[in-house]
Amino acid sequence: MRDQAVKLVDKYLQSEHLIKHSYAVEAVMKALGEKLEPQKTDEWAMAGLLHDLDSDLLDYKNNAEESRLHGIKTVEILKNENFGNEYIYQAIKAHNEDENGIKRESVMDKAIYAADPITGFITAIALVYPDKKLASVKVKSVTKRMKEMKFAAGANRDAMRSIEDLGIPFAEFAKLSLEAMQGISDTLGL
Ligand SMILES: [Fe+2]
């Protein structure tokens, strides 16, 4: 299953930052899945890896209609490619609930909403260090930076903090996410 998903990433994503972001969200979702729904860890990982698959095809930062389609378009692609299932599709569509109105329902839907922004946030923290390495980042720096609203101002803190609705304290989420990203630091180049 993963081999095919990696081929889809290679086929549809060109932007270096989106490719790295996809692998980072995969790693965090896999770790969250192991904790929250161990029997479905593969689906959690695939939802993470593929959630932004349409992002090089849509100008969703500047175009309201295309931003509404973000997620919906990915599911269209996956169906055409005969990949995935409804459980994965729903999480991918609902990760963009803020724009497309498709509600987050399952625990996985809610988890990806928090996992998506924390990867960029942790990356931004790593880049502050002289060596720009994830190995230099401490859990404490993540929790501290959460309160500095000027730091990585675009990172959606409410979304990241919503992990607590699933019974995971934020500091634990920060640790799990940091360790998951450190585990693929070569892929992330950090
Ligand atoms: Fe994303």
CSV table of C-alpha atoms and ligand atoms in Angstrom, one decimal, residues 18 21 25 51-52 60 70 95 116-117, ligand 1:
chain,number,residue,atom,x,y,z
A,18,LEU,CA,5.0,20.0,-0.1
A,21,HIS,CA,5.5,18.3,4.5
A,25,VAL,CA,2.5,14.5,8.3
A,51,HIS,CA,-3.7,14.7,2.4
A,52,ASP,CA,-2.2,17.5,0.2
A,60,TYR,CA,-5.8,27.6,-3.1
A,70,HIS,CA,-8.6,21.4,-1.7
A,95,HIS,CA,-8.7,18.3,7.0
A,116,ASP,CA,-1.0,19.1,9.7
A,117,PRO,CA,0.1,22.4,11.3
B,1,FE,FE,-0.9,19.8,4.9
